[in-house]
Short mmCIF file of C-alpha atoms in Angstrom, two decimals:
data_model
loop_
_atom_site.label_atom_id
_atom_site.label_comp_id
_atom_site.label_asym_id
_atom_site.label_seq_id
_atom_site.Cartn_x
_atom_site.Cartn_y
_atom_site.Cartn_z
CA MET K 1 0.00 0.00 0.00
CA THR K 2 1.24 3.47 -0.89
CA ALA K 3 1.79 5.91 1.98
CA TYR K 4 -0.33 9.04 1.60
CA PRO K 5 0.07 12.26 3.58
CA PRO K 6 -3.04 13.15 5.61
CA GLY K 7 -5.91 14.27 3.40
CA SER K 8 -4.31 13.24 0.10
CA GLY K 9 -5.36 9.60 -0.17
CA PRO K 10 -7.91 8.20 -2.57
CA PRO K 11 -11.52 9.17 -1.93
CA PRO K 12 -14.07 6.64 -0.75
CA ARG K 13 -16.19 4.93 -3.38
CA VAL K 14 -19.80 4.68 -2.27
CA PHE K 15 -21.44 1.36 -3.10
CA THR K 16 -24.56 0.99 -5.15
CA GLU K 17 -27.23 -0.98 -3.31
CA PRO K 18 -26.42 -4.18 -5.25
CA GLU K 19 -22.73 -3.79 -4.35
CA ALA K 20 -23.60 -3.33 -0.67
CA LEU K 21 -25.85 -6.39 -0.73
CA ALA K 22 -23.03 -8.38 -2.37
CA VAL K 23 -20.85 -7.64 0.68
CA VAL K 24 -23.70 -8.78 2.93
CA ALA K 25 -24.21 -11.95 0.87
CA ALA K 26 -20.50 -12.81 0.92
CA ASN K 27 -20.32 -12.87 4.72
CA ARG K 28 -21.96 -14.50 7.74
CA GLN K 29 -20.79 -12.20 10.54
CA GLY K 30 -21.99 -8.71 11.37
CA VAL K 31 -22.79 -6.26 14.13
CA LEU K 32 -26.50 -5.81 14.82
CA ALA K 33 -27.64 -2.41 16.10
CA THR K 34 -30.86 -2.22 18.09
CA LEU K 35 -32.28 0.73 19.99
CA LYS K 36 -32.40 0.81 23.77
CA SER K 37 -35.35 2.47 25.49
CA ASP K 38 -33.26 5.60 26.07
CA GLY K 39 -32.54 5.86 22.33
CA HIS K 40 -28.90 4.82 22.49
CA PRO K 41 -27.74 1.99 20.22
CA HIS K 42 -27.07 -1.50 21.54
CA LEU K 43 -24.58 -3.50 19.46
CA SER K 44 -24.34 -7.29 19.24
CA ASN K 45 -22.00 -9.47 17.21
CA MET K 46 -24.21 -11.82 15.21
CA LEU K 47 -23.98 -14.70 12.79
CA TYR K 48 -26.52 -14.47 9.99
CA VAL K 49 -27.69 -15.99 6.73
CA TRP K 50 -28.69 -13.79 3.81
CA ASP K 51 -31.88 -14.87 2.01
CA PRO K 52 -31.82 -13.02 -1.33
CA ASP K 53 -35.24 -14.28 -2.42
CA ARG K 54 -36.89 -12.67 0.59
CA ARG K 55 -34.31 -9.86 0.81
CA ALA K 56 -33.95 -10.81 4.45
CA LEU K 57 -31.32 -11.42 7.09
CA LEU K 58 -31.93 -14.47 9.29
CA MET K 59 -30.41 -14.71 12.77
CA SER K 60 -30.76 -17.01 15.76
CA THR K 61 -30.63 -15.85 19.35
CA LYS K 62 -31.99 -16.82 22.75
CA ALA K 63 -35.38 -15.42 23.78
CA PRO K 64 -34.14 -13.85 27.05
CA ARG K 65 -31.47 -11.73 25.29
CA ILE K 66 -31.83 -7.97 25.54
CA LYS K 67 -31.73 -7.56 21.75
CA VAL K 68 -35.00 -9.51 21.56
CA ARG K 69 -36.66 -7.11 23.98
CA HIS K 70 -35.29 -4.13 22.03
CA LEU K 71 -36.53 -5.46 18.67
CA ARG K 72 -39.97 -6.26 20.03
CA ALA K 73 -40.25 -2.70 21.38
CA ASN K 74 -38.79 -1.07 18.26
CA PRO K 75 -38.17 -3.27 15.22
CA ARG K 76 -35.95 -0.77 13.38
CA THR K 77 -32.46 -2.19 13.11
CA ALA K 78 -29.25 -2.23 11.09
CA LEU K 79 -26.53 -4.81 10.50
CA GLN K 80 -23.00 -3.61 9.74
CA VAL K 81 -20.89 -6.10 7.81
CA ALA K 82 -17.13 -5.73 7.41
CA GLY K 83 -15.62 -6.31 4.00
CA PRO K 84 -12.27 -7.90 3.23
CA ASP K 85 -10.33 -4.91 4.61
CA PHE K 86 -10.82 -2.19 7.19
CA PHE K 87 -11.94 0.37 4.60
CA THR K 88 -14.76 -1.73 3.13
CA TYR K 89 -18.14 -2.22 4.78
CA ALA K 90 -21.85 -2.52 4.10
CA VAL K 91 -24.91 -1.74 6.19
CA ALA K 92 -28.32 -3.37 5.77
CA GLU K 93 -31.23 -1.52 7.39
CA GLY K 94 -34.74 -2.78 7.93
CA GLU K 95 -37.39 -3.89 10.36
CA ALA K 96 -37.13 -7.09 12.34
CA ASP K 97 -39.69 -9.74 13.12
CA VAL K 98 -38.88 -11.91 16.14
CA SER K 99 -40.50 -15.33 16.33
CA GLU K 100 -41.76 -16.94 19.47
CA PRO K 101 -39.26 -19.46 20.90
CA THR K 102 -39.14 -22.95 19.49
CA THR K 103 -40.93 -25.16 22.05
CA VAL K 104 -41.16 -28.61 20.46
CA PRO K 105 -38.17 -30.21 18.70
CA GLY K 106 -38.71 -29.84 14.95
CA ASP K 107 -41.59 -27.35 15.20
CA GLU K 108 -42.05 -24.57 12.63
CA VAL K 109 -39.62 -22.20 14.37
CA GLY K 110 -37.02 -24.95 14.79
CA ARG K 111 -37.24 -25.84 11.11
CA ALA K 112 -36.96 -22.15 10.17
CA LEU K 113 -33.77 -21.95 12.27
CA ARG K 114 -32.21 -24.98 10.52
CA PRO K 115 -30.45 -22.98 7.72
CA LEU K 116 -28.54 -21.05 10.39
CA TYR K 117 -26.73 -24.23 11.43
CA PRO K 118 -25.28 -25.52 8.14
CA ASP K 119 -22.47 -27.44 9.84
CA VAL K 120 -24.87 -29.75 11.68
CA PRO K 121 -25.22 -32.95 9.64
CA ASP K 122 -28.71 -34.18 8.84
CA ASP K 123 -28.23 -37.28 11.00
CA ASP K 124 -27.80 -34.95 14.03
CA ILE K 125 -30.84 -32.81 13.25
CA GLN K 126 -32.99 -34.17 16.10
CA ALA K 127 -30.26 -33.30 18.62
CA LEU K 128 -30.06 -29.81 17.10
CA TYR K 129 -33.82 -29.31 17.40
CA GLU K 130 -33.73 -30.46 21.04
CA GLN K 131 -30.88 -28.03 21.81
CA LEU K 132 -32.74 -25.15 20.12
CA VAL K 133 -35.72 -25.79 22.42
CA LYS K 134 -33.47 -26.04 25.49
CA ASP K 135 -31.80 -22.73 24.50
CA GLU K 136 -35.18 -21.00 23.94
CA ARG K 137 -34.06 -19.99 20.45
CA VAL K 138 -35.97 -17.47 18.37
CA LEU K 139 -35.59 -16.48 14.73
CA ILE K 140 -34.89 -12.84 13.95
CA THR K 141 -35.88 -11.95 10.38
CA VAL K 142 -34.79 -8.53 9.17
CA ARG K 143 -36.52 -7.46 5.97
CA VAL K 144 -33.91 -5.21 4.38
CA THR K 145 -35.30 -1.92 3.06
CA LYS K 146 -32.02 -0.11 2.46
CA ALA K 147 -28.40 -1.12 1.94
CA TYR K 148 -25.34 1.05 1.56
CA GLY K 149 -21.61 0.98 2.13
CA MET K 150 -18.28 2.06 0.79
CA THR K 151 -14.71 1.12 0.09
CA ILE K 152 -11.45 2.94 -0.41
CA GLU K 153 -9.43 1.57 -3.30
CA PHE K 154 -5.71 2.03 -2.77
CA ASP K 155 -3.06 1.53 -5.47
#
């Protein structure tokens, strides 16, 4: 990388929405921002799956977590996703739906959570469903309404 004096480096390149969504689609880790009751942001590291057909982010968490309470009170949220370097990122904004916890192994919520655990082999699926119930897992679905981001392209 070329050394640039302060203020003389290349300008940022703002992503088009498809470019920002490509960064989201290429990753599985992000930082979810929810709003606390006092209006300040609450940030949580999250694993997610991008569903391009529904234009939705899918995340699993435990029902007692504070982010669940925040999203039920105010569903507006954003997920920041880091790109391959420090100067590249994307943000997906939208409104979240939070399911009720899975209560019976293999119920509708449990099956909806299945894509979030791709490393669990099919022959272990019953054990996964039982653990999801034990953990009081819920599905967070963020319907993305806006995506943006940027990069800085160095020589």
